[in-house]
Tab-separated table of C-alpha atoms in Angstrom:
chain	number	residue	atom	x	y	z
E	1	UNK	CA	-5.312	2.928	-28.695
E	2	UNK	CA	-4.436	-0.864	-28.674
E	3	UNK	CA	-3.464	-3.849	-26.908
E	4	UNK	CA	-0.410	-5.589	-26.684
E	5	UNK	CA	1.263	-8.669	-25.362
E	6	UNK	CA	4.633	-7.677	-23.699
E	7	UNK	CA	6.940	-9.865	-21.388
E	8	UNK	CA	3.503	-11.970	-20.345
E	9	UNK	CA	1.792	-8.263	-19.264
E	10	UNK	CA	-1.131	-7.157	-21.418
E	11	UNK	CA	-0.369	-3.334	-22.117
E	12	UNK	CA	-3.146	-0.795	-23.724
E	13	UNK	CA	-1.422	2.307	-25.099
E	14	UNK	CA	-2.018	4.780	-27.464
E	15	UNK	CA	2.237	5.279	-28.369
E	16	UNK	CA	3.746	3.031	-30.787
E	17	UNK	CA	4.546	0.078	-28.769
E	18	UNK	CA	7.312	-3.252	-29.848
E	19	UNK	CA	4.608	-5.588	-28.293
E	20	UNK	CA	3.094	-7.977	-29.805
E	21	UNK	CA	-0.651	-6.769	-30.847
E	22	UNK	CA	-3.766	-8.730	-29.424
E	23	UNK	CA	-7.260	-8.330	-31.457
E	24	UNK	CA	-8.785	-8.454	-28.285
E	25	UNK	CA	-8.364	-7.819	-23.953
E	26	UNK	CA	-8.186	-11.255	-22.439
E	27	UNK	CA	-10.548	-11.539	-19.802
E	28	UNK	CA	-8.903	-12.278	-16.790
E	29	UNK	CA	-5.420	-10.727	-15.538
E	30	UNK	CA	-3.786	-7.627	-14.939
E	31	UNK	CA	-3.752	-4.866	-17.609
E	32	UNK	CA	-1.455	-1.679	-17.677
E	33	UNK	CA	-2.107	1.370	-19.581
E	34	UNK	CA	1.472	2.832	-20.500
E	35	UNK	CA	1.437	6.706	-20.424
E	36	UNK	CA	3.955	8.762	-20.677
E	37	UNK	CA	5.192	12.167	-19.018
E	38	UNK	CA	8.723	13.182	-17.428
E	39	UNK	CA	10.014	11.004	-14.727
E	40	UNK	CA	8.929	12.310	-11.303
E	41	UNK	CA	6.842	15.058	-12.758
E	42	UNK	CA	4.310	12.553	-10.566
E	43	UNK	CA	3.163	9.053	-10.190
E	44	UNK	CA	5.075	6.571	-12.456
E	45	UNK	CA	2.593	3.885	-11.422
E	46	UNK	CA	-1.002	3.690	-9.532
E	47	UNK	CA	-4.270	2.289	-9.635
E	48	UNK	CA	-6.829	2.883	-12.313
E	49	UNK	CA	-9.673	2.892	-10.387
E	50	UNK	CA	-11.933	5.075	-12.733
E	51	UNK	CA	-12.157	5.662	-16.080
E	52	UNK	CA	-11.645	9.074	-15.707
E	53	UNK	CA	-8.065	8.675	-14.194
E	54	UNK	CA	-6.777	7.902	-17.957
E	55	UNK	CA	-7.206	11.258	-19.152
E	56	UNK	CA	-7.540	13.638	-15.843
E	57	UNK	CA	-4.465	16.220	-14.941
E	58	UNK	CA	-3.514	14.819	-11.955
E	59	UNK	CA	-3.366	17.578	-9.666
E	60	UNK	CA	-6.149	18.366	-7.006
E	61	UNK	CA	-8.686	16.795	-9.748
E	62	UNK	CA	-7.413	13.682	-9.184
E	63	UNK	CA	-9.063	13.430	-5.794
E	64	UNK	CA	-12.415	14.530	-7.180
E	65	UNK	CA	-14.618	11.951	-8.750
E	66	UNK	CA	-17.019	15.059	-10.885
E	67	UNK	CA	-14.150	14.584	-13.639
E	68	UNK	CA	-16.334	13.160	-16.311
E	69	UNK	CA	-14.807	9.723	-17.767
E	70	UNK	CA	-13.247	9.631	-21.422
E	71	UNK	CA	-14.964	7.227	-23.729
E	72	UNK	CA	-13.420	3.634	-23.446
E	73	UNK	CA	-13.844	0.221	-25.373
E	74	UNK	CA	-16.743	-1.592	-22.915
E	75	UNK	CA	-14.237	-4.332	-22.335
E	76	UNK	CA	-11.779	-1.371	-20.749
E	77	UNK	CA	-14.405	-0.074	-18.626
E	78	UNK	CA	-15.353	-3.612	-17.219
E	79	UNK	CA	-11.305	-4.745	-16.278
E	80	UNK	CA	-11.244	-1.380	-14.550
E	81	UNK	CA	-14.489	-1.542	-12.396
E	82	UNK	CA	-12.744	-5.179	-11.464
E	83	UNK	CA	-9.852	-3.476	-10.750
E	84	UNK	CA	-7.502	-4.989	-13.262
E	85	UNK	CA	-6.173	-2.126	-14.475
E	86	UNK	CA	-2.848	-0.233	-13.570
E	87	UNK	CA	-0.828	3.118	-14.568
E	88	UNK	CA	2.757	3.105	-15.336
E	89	UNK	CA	4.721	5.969	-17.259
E	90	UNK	CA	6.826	4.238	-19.697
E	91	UNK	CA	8.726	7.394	-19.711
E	92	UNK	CA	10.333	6.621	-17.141
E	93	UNK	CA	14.353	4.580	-17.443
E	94	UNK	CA	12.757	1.561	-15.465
E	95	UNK	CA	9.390	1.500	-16.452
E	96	UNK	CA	9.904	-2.505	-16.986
E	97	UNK	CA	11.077	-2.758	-13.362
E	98	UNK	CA	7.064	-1.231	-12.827
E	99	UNK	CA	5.237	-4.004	-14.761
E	100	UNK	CA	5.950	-6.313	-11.645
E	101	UNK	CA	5.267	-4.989	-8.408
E	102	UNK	CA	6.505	-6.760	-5.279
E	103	UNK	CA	3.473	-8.814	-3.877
E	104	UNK	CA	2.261	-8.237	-0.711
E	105	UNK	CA	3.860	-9.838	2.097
E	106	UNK	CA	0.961	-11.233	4.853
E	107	UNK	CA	3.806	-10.087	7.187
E	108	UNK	CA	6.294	-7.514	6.910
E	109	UNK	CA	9.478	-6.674	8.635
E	110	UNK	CA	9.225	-2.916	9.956
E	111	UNK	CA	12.813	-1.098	10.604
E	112	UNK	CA	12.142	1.930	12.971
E	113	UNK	CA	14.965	4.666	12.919
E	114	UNK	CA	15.327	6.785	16.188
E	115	UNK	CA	13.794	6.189	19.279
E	116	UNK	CA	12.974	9.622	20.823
E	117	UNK	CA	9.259	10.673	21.935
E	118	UNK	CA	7.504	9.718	18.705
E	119	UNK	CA	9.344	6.962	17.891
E	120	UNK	CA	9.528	5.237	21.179
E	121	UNK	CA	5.710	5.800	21.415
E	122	UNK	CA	5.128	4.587	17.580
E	123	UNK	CA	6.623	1.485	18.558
E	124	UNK	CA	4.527	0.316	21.771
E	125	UNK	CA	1.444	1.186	19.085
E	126	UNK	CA	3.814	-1.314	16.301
E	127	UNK	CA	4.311	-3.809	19.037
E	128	UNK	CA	0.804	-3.567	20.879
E	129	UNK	CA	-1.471	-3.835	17.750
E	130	UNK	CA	0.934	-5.229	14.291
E	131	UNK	CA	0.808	-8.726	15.666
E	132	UNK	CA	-1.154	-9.669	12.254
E	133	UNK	CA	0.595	-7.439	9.818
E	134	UNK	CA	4.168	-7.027	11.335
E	135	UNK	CA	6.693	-10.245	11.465
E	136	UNK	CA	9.699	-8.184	13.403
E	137	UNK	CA	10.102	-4.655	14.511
E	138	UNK	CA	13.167	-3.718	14.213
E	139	UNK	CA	14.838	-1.060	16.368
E	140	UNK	CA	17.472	1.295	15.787
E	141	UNK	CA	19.057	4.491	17.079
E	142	UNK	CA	22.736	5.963	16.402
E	143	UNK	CA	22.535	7.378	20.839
E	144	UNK	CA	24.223	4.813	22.924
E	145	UNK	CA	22.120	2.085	25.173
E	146	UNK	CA	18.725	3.667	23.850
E	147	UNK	CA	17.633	0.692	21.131
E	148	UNK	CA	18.866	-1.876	23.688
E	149	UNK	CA	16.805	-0.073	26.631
E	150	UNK	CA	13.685	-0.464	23.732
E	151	UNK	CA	13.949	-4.113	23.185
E	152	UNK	CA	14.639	-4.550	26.622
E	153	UNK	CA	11.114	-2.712	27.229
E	154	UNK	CA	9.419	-3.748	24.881
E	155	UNK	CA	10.509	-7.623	24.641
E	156	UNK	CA	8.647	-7.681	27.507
E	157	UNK	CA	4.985	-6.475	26.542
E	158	UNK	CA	3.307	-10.053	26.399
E	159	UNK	CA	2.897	-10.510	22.252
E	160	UNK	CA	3.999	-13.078	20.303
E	161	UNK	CA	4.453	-10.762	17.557
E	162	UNK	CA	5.925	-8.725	16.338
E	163	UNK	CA	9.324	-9.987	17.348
E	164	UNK	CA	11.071	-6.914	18.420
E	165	UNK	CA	15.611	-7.129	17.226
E	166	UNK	CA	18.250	-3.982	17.672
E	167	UNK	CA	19.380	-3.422	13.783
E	168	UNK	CA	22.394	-1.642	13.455
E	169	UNK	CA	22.390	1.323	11.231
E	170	UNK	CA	23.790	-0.603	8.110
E	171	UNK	CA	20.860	-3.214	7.930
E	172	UNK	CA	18.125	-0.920	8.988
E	173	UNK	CA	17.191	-0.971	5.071
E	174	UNK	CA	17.085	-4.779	5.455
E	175	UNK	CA	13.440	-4.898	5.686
E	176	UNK	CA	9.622	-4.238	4.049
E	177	UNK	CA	8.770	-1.043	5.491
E	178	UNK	CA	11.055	1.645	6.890
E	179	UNK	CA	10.122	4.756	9.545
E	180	UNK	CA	12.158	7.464	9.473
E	181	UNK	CA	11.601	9.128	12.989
E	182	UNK	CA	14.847	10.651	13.294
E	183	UNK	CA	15.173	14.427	13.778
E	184	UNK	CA	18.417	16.855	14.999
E	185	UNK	CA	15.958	19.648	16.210
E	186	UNK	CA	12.685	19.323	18.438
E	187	UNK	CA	11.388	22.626	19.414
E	188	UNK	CA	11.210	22.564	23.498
E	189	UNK	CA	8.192	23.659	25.298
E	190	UNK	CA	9.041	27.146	25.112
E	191	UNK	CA	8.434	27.591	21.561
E	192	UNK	CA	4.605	28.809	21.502
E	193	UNK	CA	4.412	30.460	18.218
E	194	UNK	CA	4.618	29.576	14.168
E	195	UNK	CA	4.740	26.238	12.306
E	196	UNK	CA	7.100	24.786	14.576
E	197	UNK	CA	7.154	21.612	12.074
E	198	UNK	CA	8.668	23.966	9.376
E	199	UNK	CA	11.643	25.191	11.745
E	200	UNK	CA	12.388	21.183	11.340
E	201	UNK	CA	12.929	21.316	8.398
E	202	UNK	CA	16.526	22.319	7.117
E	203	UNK	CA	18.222	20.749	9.967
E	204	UNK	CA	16.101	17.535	8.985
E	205	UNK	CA	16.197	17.257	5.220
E	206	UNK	CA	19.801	16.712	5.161
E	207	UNK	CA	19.148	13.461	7.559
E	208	UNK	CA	16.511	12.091	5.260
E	209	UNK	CA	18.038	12.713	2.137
E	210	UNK	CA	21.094	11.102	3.620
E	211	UNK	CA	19.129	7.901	4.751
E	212	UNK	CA	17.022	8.202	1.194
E	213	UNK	CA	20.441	7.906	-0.425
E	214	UNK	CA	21.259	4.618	1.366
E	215	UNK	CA	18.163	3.220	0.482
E	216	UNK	CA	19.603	4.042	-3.153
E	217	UNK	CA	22.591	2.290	-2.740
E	218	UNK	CA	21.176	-1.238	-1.045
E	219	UNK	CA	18.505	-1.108	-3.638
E	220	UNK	CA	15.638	-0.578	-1.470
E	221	UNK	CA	12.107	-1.348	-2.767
E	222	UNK	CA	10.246	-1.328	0.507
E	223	UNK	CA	7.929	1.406	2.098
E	224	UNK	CA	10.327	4.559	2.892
E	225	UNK	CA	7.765	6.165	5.617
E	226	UNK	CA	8.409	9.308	6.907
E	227	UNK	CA	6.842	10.393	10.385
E	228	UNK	CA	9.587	13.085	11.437
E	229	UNK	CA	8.490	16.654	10.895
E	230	UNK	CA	7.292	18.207	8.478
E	231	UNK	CA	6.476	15.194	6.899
E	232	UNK	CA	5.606	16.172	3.694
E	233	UNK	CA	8.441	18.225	2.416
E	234	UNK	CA	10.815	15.476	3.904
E	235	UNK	CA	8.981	12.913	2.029
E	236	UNK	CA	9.627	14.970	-1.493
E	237	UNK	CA	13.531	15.728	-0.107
E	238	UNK	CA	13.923	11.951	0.024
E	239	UNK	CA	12.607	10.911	-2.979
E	240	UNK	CA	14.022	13.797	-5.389
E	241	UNK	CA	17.588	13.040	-3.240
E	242	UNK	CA	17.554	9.160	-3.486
E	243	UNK	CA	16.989	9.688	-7.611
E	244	UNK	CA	20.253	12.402	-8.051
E	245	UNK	CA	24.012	10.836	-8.770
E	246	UNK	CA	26.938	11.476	-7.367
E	247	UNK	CA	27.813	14.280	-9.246
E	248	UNK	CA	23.868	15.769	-7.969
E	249	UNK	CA	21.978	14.909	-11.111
E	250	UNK	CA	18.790	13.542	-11.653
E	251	UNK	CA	19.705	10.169	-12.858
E	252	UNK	CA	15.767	8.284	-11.763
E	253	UNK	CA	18.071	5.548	-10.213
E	254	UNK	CA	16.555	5.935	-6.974
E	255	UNK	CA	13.190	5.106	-5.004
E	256	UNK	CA	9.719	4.946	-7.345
E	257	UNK	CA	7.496	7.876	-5.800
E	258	UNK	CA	4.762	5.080	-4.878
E	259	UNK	CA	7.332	3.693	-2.139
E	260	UNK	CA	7.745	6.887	-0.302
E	261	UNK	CA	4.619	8.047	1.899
E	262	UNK	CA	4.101	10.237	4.514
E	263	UNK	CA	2.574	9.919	7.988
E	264	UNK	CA	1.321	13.194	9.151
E	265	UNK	CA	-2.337	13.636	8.243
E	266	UNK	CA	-3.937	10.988	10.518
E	267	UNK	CA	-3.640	13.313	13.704
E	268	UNK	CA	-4.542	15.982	11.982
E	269	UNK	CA	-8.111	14.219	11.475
E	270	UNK	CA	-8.159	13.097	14.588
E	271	UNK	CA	-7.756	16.729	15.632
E	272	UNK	CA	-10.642	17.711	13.427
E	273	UNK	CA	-12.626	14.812	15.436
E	274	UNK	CA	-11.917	15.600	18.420
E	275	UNK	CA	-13.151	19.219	18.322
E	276	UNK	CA	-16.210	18.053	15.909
E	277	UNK	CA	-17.178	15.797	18.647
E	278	UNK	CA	-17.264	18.968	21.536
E	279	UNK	CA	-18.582	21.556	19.111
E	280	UNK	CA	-22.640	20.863	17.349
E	281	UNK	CA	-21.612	23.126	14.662
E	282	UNK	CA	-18.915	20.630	13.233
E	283	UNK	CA	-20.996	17.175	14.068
E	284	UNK	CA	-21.249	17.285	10.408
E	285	UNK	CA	-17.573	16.284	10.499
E	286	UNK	CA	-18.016	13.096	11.854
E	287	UNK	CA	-19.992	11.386	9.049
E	288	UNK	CA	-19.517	13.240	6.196
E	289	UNK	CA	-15.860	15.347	6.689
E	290	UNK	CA	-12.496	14.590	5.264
E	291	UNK	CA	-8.529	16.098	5.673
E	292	UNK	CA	-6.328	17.092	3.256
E	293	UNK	CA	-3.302	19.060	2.812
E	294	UNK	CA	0.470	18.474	4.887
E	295	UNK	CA	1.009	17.918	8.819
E	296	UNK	CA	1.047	21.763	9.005
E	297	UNK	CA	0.640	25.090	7.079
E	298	UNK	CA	-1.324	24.124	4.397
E	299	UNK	CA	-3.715	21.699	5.940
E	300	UNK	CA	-7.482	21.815	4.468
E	301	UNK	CA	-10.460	20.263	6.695
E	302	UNK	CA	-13.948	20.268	5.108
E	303	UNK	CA	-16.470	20.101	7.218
E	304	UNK	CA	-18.484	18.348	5.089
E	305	UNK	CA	-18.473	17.318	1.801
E	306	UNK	CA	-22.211	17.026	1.058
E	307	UNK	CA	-22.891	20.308	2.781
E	308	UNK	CA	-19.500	21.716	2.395
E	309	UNK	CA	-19.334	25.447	4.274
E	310	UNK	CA	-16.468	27.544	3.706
E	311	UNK	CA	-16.427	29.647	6.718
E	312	UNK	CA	-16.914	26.376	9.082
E	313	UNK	CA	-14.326	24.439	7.289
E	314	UNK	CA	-11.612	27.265	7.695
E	315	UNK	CA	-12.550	27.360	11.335
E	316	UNK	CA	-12.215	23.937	12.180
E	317	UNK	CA	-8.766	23.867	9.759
E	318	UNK	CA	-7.721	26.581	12.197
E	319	UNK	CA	-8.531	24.724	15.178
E	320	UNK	CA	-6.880	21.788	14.296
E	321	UNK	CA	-3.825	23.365	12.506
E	322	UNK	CA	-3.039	25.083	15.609
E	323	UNK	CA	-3.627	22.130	18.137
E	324	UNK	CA	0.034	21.310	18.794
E	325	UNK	CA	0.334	24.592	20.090
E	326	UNK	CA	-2.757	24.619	22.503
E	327	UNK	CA	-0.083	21.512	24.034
E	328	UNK	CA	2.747	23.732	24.242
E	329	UNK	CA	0.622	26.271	25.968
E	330	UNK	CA	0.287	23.506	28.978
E	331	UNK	CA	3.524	22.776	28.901
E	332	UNK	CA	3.783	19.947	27.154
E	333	UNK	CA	5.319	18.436	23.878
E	334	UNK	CA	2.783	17.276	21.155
E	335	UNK	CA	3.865	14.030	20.819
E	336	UNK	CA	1.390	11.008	22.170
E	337	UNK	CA	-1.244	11.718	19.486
E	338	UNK	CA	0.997	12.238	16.726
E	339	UNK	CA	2.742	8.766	17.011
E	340	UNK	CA	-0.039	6.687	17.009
E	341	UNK	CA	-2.693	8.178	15.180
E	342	UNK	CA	-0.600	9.367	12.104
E	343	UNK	CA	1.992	6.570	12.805
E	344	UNK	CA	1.111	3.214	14.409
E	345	UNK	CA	-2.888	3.214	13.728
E	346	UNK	CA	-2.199	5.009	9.926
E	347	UNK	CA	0.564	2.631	9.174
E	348	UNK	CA	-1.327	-0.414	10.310
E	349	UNK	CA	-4.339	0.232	8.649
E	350	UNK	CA	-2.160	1.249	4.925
E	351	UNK	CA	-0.309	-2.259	5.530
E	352	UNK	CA	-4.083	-4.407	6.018
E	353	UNK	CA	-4.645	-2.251	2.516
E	354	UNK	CA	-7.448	-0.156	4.524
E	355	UNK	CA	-8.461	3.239	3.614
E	356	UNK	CA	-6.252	5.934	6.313
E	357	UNK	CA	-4.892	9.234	5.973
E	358	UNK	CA	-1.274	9.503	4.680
E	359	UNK	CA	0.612	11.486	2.131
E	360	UNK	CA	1.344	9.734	-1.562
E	361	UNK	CA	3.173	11.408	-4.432
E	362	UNK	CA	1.010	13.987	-6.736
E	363	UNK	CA	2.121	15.878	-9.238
E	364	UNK	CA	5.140	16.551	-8.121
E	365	UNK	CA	4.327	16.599	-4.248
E	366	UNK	CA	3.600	14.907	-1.424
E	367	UNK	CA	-0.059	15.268	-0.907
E	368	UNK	CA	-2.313	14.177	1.931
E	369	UNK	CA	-5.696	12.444	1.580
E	370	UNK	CA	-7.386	9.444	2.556
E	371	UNK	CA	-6.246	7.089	0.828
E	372	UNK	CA	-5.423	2.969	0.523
E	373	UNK	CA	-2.948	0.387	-0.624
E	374	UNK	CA	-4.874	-1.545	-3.658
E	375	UNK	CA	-3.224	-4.815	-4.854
E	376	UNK	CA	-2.333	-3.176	-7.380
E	377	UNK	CA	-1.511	0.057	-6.286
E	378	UNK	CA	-1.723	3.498	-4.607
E	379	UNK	CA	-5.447	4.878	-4.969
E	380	UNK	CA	-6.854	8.171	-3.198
E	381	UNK	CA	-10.365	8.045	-2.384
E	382	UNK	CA	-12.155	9.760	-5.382
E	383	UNK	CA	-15.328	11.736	-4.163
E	384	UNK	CA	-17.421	14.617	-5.662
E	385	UNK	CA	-15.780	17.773	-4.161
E	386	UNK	CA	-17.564	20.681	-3.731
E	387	UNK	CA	-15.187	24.036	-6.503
E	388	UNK	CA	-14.317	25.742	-3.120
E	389	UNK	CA	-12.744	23.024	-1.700
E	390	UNK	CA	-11.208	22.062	-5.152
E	391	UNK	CA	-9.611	25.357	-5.379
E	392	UNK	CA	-8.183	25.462	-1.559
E	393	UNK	CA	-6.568	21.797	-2.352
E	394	UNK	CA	-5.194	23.565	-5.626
E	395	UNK	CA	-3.791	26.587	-3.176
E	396	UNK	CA	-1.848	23.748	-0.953
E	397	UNK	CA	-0.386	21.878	-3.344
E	398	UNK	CA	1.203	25.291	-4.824
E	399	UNK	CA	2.078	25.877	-1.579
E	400	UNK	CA	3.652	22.603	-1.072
E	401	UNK	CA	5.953	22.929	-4.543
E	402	UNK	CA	7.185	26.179	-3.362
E	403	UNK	CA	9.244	24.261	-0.478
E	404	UNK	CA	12.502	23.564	-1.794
């Protein structure tokens, strides 16, 4: 391993490297350890927030902070416990275009793409709480009328900010951070039974992959959030889509996996609270609990990690897996709860760089976890997991890269 000065970046690597070497890590600024794997085969860059991250599979062990740590030069070990220190795959065609990540605007401009039940409702949350994180909310929807009755309604909610505009369909990638809330199918109140997210999904994935493409061809290198159903295969459709060619060949031209992220799992904790607040047998939940997994099939609640059960866990999975359906049983589409904890309240807190639920690129999918938006840098929250709940997270992300 070595350092080198490259392009005013300090890289450590262990390839041969065209930079020029340094006898020693300066003390102060950013330093990037180049890696390499296959483009897209998972993160191209992240945060190195523990040593152990430099030598871990990533997979379901990234998440888990037992992973004992490689040894490292002292000086290493200090820049990343300062957190100096960032990932990016130099296998990848662009790798340079990774060394220099867009700063952090104080305020961002949000484009919000369909304004049916979720997104209608995700944008009173935007427009009620984003004052100090969101510069103009930007509405758009392809039906007729509907994004001028939305800024007519929502011009009129006493903020300052965010400004709320109609964006046609052209600009709506004219922005920081995009929601893609658009969806041709939304089971009706009849449907009772199944994952009703997953029925979503082929009539959906050809509407994000198309809107994934345009962010291809502007050049996007905003946020490309997806809230429409099921979240997390959409969010893998649009970035594997936005990185093919014409001629439907991976060509890595397309969106970096750290821009894409998925808003599904904040409801899904929420869920988990709300029955761990009614039920003494999950209070455990409340301290000391954590979600994982998709919006969906596949979701994993531990009921505690400290005094992790199995059999409790499952149950209170079960109970909030199935909660959108306990709605449809009274009638009524799941919709309220879904907006604005996994959307407005998740979003907010990921754009104040505060730890939320969401679903970031690993290994090759789009996994859920708590989570937060370092300055320099994706990082899940890294925790001593109990083997039972390592191997359940392994069973969902297997289950998540069997969705085509």
């Amino acid at each position: 391993m070595a350092y080198y000065s490259y392009k005013n970046h300090v890289i450590y690597t262990e390839d041969l490297f065209s930079g020029q070497p340094l006898n020693r890590l300066p003390e102060t600024g950013e330093v990037i350890w180049l890696f390499r794997r296959p483009p897209l085969a998972g993160r191209e860059t992240f945060a190195v927030t523990d040593p152990a991250l430099l030598t871990v599979s990533e997979g379901p062990e990234t998440l888990d902070a037992s992973t004992p740590a490689p040894p490292l030069p002292p000086e290493l070990t200090a820049a990343i416990a300062a957190g100096r220190v960032r990932a990016v795959n130099g296998a990848h065609p662009r790798w340079e275009e990774l060394l220099n990540l867009p700063p952090r605007r104080e305020k961002v401009r949000v484009s919000l793409l369909a304004l049916g039940d979720v997104g209608s409702t995700l944008a009173m949350g935007l427009k009620l709480l984003g004052g100090d994180v969101i510069s103009t909310l930007g509405l758009c929807d392809v039906r007729e009328k509907v994004p001028e009755r939305w800024e007519f309604e929502l011009g009129q909610i006493a903020t300052e900010l965010p400004r709320v505009e109609i964006v046609r369909p052209e600009a709506v990638f004219d922005c920081d951070v995009f929601l893609f809330c658009a969806s041709r199918f939304v089971p009706d109140t009849a449907v009772k039974k199944g994952d009703v997210r997953m029925a979503q999904y082929e009539l959906n994935r050809p509407l994000a992959a198309a809107y994934a493409r345009q962010a291809r061809d502007c050049g996007f290198r905003g946020m490309f959030c997806v809230v429409s159903d099921p979240v997390d295969p959409l969010c893998r459709a649009a970035l594997l889509e936005s990185n093919r060619s014409e001629a439907g060949e991976p060509d890595f031209q397309g969106l970096f996996p750290h821009q894409v992220r998925g808003f599904g799992l904040g409801v899904m904790n929420a869920r988990a609270r709300y029955y761990a607040q009614r039920d003494p047998r999950f209070a455990d939940f409340l301290s000391d609990g954590r979600s994982y997994g998709p919006h969906g099939e596949g979701l994993v609640v531990a009921n505690s990690l400290s005094r992790y059960d199995g059999a409790l866990s499952r149950e209170l999975t079960e109970k909030t897996k199935h909660a959108n359906l306990d709605m449809r049983e009274m009638g009524f589409k799941p919709y309220v709860a879904p907006a604005l904890s996994s959307g407005a309240l998740s979003l907010l807190s990921c754009l104040r760089g505060e730890w939320q639920y969401s679903s970031t690129y690993l290994d090759g999918v789009f996994m859920g976890a708590r989570n937060r938006l370092s300055p320099n840098g994706p990082a899940p929250e890294r925790l001593p997991l109990p083997a039972d709940l390592l191997a359940r997270l392994g069973e969902t992300m297997e289950q998540l890269r069997g969705i085509g």
